[in-house]
Coordinates of C-alpha atoms and ligand atoms in Angstrom, one line a residue:
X1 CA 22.4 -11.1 7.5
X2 CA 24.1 -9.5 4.4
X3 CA 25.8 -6.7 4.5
X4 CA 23.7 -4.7 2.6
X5 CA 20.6 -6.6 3.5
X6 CA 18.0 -7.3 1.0
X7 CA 14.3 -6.1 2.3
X8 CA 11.3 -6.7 0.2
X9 CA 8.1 -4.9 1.6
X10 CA 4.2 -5.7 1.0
X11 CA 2.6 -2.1 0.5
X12 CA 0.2 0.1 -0.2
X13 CA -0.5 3.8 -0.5
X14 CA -0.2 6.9 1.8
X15 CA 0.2 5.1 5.6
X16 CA 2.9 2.2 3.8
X17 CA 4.8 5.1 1.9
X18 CA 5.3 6.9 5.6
X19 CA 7.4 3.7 6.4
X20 CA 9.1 3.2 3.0
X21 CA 10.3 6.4 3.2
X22 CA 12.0 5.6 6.5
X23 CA 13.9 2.6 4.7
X24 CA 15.1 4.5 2.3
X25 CA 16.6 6.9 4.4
X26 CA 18.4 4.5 6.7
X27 CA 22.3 4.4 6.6
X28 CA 23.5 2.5 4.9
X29 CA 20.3 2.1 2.8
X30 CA 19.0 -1.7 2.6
X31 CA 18.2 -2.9 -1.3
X32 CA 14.7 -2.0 -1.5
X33 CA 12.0 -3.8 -3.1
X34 CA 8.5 -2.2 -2.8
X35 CA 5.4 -4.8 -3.7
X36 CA 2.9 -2.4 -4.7
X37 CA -0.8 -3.3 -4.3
X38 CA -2.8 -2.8 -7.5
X39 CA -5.9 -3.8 -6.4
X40 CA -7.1 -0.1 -6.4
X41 CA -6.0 0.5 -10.0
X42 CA -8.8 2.1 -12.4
X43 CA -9.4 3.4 -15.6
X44 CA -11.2 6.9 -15.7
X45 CA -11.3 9.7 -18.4
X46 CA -9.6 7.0 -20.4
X47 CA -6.2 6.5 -17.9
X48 CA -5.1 3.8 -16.5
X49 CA -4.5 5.2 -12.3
X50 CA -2.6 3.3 -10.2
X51 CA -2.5 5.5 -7.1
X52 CA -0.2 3.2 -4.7
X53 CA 2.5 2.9 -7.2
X54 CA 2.3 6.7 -7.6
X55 CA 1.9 7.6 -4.2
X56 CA 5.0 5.7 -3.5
X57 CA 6.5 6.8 -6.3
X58 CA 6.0 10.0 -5.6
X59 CA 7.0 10.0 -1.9
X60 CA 10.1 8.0 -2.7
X61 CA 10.9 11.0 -4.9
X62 CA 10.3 13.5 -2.7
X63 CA 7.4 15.6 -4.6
X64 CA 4.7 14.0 -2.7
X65 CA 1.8 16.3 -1.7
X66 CA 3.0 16.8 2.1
X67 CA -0.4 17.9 3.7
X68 CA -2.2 15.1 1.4
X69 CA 0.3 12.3 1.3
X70 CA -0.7 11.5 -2.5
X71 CA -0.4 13.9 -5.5
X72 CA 2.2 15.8 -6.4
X73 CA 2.9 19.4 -4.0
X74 CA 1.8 22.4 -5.7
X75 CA -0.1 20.4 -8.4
X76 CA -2.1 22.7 -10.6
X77 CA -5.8 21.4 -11.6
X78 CA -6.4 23.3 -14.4
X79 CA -7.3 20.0 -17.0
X80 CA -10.3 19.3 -14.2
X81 CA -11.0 23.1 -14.0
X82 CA -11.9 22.6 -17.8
X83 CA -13.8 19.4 -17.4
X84 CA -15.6 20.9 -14.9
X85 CA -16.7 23.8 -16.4
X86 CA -16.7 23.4 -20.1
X87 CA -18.1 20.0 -19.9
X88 CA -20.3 19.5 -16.4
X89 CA -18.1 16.8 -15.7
X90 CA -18.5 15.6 -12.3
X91 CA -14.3 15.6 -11.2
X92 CA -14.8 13.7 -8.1
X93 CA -11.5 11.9 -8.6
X94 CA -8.6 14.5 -8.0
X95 CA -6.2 14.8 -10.4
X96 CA -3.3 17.2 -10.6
X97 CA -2.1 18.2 -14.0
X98 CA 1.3 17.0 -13.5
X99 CA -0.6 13.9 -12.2
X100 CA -1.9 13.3 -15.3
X101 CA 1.1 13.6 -16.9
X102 CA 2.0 10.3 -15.9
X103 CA -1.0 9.0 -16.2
X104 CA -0.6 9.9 -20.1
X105 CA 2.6 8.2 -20.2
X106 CA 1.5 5.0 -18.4
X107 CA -1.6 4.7 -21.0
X108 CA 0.3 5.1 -23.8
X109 CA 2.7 2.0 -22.8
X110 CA -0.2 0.2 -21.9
X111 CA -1.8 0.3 -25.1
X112 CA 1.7 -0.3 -26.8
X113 CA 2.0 -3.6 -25.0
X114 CA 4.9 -2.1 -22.2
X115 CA 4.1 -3.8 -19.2
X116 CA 3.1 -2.2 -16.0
X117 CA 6.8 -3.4 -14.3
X118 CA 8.7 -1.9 -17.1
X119 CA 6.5 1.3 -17.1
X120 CA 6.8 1.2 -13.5
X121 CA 10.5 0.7 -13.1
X122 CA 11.4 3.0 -16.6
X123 CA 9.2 6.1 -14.3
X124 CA 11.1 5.6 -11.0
X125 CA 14.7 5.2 -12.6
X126 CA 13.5 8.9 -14.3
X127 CA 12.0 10.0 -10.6
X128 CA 15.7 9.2 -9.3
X129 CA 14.3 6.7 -7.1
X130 CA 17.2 3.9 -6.4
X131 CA 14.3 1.3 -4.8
X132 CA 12.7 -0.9 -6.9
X133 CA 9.2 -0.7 -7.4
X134 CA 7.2 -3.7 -8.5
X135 CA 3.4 -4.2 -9.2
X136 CA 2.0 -7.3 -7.3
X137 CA 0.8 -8.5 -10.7
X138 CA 0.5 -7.7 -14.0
X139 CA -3.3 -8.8 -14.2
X140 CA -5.7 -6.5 -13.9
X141 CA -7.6 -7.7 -10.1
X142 CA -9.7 -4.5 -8.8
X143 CA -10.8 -4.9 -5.7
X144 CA -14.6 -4.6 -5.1
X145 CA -16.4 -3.6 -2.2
X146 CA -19.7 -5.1 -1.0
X147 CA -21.8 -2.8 0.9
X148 CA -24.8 -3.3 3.5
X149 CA -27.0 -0.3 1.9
X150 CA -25.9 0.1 -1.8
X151 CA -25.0 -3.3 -3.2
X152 CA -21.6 -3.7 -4.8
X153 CA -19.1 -1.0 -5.8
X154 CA -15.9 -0.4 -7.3
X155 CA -13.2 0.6 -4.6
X156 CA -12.8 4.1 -6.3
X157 CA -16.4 4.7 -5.5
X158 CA -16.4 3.4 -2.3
X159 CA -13.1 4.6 -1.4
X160 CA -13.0 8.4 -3.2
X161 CA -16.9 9.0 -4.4
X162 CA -18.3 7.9 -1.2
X163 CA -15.8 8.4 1.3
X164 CA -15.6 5.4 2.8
X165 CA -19.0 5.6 4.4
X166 CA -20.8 2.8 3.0
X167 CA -20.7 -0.1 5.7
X168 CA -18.8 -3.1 4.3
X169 CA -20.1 -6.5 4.5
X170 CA -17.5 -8.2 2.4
X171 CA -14.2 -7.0 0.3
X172 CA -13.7 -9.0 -3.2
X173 CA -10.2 -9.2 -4.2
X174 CA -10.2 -9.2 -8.0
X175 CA -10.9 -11.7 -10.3
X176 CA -7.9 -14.2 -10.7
X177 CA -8.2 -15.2 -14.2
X178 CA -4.3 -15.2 -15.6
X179 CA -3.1 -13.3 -12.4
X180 CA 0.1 -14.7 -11.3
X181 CA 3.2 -13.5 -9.4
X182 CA 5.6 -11.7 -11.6
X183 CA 9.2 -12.7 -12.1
X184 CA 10.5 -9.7 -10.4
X185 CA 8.4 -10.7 -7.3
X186 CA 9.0 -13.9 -6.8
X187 CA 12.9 -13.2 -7.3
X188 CA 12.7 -10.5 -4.6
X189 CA 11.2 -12.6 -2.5
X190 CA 13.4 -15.5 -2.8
X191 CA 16.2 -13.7 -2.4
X192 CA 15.3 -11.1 0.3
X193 CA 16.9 -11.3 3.9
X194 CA 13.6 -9.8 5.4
X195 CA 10.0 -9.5 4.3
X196 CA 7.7 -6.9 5.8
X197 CA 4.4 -5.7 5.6
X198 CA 4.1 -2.3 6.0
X199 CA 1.8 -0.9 8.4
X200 CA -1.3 -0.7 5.7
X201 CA -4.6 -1.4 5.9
X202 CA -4.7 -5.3 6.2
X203 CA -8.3 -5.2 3.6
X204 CA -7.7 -3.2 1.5
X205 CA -4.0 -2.6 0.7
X206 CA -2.1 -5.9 1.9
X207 CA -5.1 -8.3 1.0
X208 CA -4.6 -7.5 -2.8
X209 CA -1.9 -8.5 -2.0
X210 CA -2.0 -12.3 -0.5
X211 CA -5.0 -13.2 -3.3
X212 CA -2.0 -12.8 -6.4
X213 CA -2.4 -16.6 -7.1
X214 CA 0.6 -18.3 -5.8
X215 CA 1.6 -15.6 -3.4
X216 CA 1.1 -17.0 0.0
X217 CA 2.7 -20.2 -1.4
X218 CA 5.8 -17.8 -2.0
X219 CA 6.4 -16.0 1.0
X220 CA 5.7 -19.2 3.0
X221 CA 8.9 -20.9 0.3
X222 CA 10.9 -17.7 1.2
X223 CA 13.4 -18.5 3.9
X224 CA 13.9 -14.6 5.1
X225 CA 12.0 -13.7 8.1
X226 CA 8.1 -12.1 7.8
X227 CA 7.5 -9.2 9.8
X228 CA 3.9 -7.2 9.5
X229 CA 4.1 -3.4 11.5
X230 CA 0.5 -2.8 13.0
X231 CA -1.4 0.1 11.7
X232 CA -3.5 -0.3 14.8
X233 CA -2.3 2.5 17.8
X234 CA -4.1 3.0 21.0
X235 CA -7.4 1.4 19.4
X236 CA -7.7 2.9 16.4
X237 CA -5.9 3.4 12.8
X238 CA -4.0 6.4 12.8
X239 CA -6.1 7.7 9.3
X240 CA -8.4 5.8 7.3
X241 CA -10.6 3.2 7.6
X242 CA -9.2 0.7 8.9
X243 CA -10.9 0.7 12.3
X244 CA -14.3 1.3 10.8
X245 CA -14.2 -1.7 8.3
X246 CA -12.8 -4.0 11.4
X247 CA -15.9 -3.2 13.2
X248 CA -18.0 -3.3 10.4
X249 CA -16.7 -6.8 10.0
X250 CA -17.2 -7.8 13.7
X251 CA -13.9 -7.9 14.5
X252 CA -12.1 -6.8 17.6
X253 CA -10.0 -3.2 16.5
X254 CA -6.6 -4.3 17.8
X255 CA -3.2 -5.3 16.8
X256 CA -3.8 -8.7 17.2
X257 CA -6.9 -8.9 14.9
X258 CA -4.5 -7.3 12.7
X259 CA -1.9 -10.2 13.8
X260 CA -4.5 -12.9 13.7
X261 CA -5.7 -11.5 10.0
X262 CA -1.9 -12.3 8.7
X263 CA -1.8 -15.4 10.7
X264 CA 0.0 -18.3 8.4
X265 CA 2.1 -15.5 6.5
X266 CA 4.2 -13.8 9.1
X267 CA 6.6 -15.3 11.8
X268 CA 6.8 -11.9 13.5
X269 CA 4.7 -9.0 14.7
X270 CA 5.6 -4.9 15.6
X271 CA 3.0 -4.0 18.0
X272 CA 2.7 -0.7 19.4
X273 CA 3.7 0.6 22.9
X274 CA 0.2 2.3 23.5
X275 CA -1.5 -0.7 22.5
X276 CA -2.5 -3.8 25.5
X277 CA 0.8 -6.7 25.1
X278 CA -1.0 -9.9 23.5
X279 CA 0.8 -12.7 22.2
X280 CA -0.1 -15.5 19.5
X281 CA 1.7 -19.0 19.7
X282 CA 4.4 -19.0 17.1
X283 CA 4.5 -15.8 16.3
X284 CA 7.6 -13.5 17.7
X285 CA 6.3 -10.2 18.8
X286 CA 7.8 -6.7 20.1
X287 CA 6.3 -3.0 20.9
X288 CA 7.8 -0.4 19.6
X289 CA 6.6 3.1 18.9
X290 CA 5.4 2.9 15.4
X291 CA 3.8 6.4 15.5
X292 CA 5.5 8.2 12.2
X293 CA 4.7 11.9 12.1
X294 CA 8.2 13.1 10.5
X295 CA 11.1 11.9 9.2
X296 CA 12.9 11.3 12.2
X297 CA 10.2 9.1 13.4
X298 CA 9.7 7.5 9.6
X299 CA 13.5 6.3 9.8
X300 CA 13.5 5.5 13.6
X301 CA 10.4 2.8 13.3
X302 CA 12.1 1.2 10.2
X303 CA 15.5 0.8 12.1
X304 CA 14.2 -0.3 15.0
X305 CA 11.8 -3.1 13.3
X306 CA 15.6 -4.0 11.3
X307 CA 17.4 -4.2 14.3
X308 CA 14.8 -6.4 15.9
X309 CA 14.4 -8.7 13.0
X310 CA 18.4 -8.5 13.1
X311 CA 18.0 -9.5 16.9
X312 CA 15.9 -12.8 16.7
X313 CA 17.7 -14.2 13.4
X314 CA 21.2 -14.1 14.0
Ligands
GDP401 P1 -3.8 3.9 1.7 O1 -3.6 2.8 0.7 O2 -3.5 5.3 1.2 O3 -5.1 3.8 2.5 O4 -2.7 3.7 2.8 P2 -2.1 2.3 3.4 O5 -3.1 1.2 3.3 O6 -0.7 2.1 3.0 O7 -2.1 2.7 4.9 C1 -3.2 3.0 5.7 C2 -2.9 2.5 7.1 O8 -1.7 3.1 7.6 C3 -4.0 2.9 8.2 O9 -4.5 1.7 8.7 C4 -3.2 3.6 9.2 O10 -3.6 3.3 10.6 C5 -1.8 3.2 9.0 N1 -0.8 4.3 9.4 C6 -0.8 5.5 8.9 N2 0.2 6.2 9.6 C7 0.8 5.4 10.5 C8 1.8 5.5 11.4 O11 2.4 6.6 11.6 N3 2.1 4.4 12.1 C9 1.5 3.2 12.0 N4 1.9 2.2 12.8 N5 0.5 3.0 11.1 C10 0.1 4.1 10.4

């Protein structure tokens, strides 16, 4: 592989930025490309939110929220204090103020025609993040949830509003009209000397993901090697829902549902230790401990997945 190898990683929010933060802190540091689902982008009080860009953003950065994993530590609310109370507004979407800051700036591009790679890449450069950080599309494609006891919802309100306790009976991946891969993206991945999927959830944060018109094609053209990390240990997801919507949708909670669900798009697998060895014709697999409560452990899975990947290619 190159010397400084080139890894571009399918993401998502708070369980994916635990690993990206691991990559980034490996010496020397790989040239990161983060593929940022979008399909949980909204518009609310008039902002456009893109809370997996932000919380990688802001992990990456190093003001995450450390208790939460998403906003920014030692936020202030007062603009929802006011909504609240001035106005009865029901704030059931958290935002800190400095949060909002950002979404201010975002909107404002939007509406002057910036697009959501620039925006995103201009606001990382000025976080002092050295990754790149690319939307999986420029298109809007919001992810809807279909529920057994209260019809269809948006994946805010099933995700935030509700909690994820409506029962899912079927996940829509947005609607595909003009979506495409952008330039970035494809480039990343043509040149990249390993893919990965970060451990996220499979539904609702890599998903978005695959359904960008023309990117399964892609990754399946890219020569570099596909590895997914499971976000399954011992039975379960380690936060989330992950486990509840795979029983929801009659499906087995283990790693290699979670194998079998990326089956066509990866060539290898990063179990974990405390989960039963399975094995899937054609697909390379290993078991590591993928459990990542600090930073120690954060930088130890993403070396170890590298040096396995490393292993089985050269
Ligand atoms: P979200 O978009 O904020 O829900 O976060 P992601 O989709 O990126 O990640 C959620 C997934 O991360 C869940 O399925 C968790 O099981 C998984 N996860 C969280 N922490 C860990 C960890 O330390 N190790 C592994 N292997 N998976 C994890």
């Amino acid at each position: 592989m190159a010397l400084r190898q080139k890894i571009a990683v399918l993401i998502g929010g708070v369980g994916g930025a635990k690993l990206a933060l691991g990559l980034a802190n490996l010496q020397p540091t790989p040239q990161l490309t983060f593929i940022v689902n979008t399909g949980d982008d909204f518009w609310h009080l008039g902002l456009k939110i893109c809370p997996d860009i932000d919380t990688l953003m802001y992990t990456l950065a190093g003001v995450v929220d450390p208790q939460l994993g998403w906003g920014i530590a030692d936020d202030t609310t007062c603009v929802l204090a006011g909504l609240r109370r001035r106005y009865a507004i029901d704030t059931w979407f958290k935002l800190g103020d400095q949060d909002l800051a950002l979404h201010l700036l975002r909107t404002e591009a939007m509406r002057g025609e910036v697009s959501l790679t620039d925006f995103t890449s201009a606001i990382a450069r000025r976080l002092g993040i050295t990754a790149t950080i690319l939307p999986m599309c420029e298109a809007e494609m919001p992810t809807t949830i279909h529920t057994r006891d209260h019809g269809e919802m948006s994946f805010q309100e099933y995700f935030v509003r509700r909690r994820w306790q409506p029962v899912i009976q079927r996940v829509r991946y947005g609607s595909r009209q003009a979506a495409s891969v952008p330039a970035p993206v494809r480039e990343a991945l043509a040149k990249a000397d390993l893919v990965m999927i970060a451990p996220s959830n499979p539904w609702l944060s890599i998903a978005p993901i695959l359904a960008v018109p023309g990117m399964r094609e892609l990754l399946a053209a890219a020569s570099a090697p596909k590895v997914a990390i499971t976000p399954v240990i011992g039975g379960d997801a380690v936060k989330g829902p992950t486990a509840k919507i795979m029983r929801e949708l009659g499906l087995a909670v283990s790693a290699r549902t979670v194998a079998s669900y990326y089956d066509g798009v990866i060539d290898g697998f990063v179990d974990d230790l405390r989960n039963p060895h399975f094995s899937m014709d054609g697909l390379r697999t290993t078991r590591l401990d993928t459990l990542m409560t600090d930073l120690e452990r954060k930088v130890a899975v993403a070396q170890d997945t590298l040096d396995w990947a490393r292993g089985w290619v050269s």
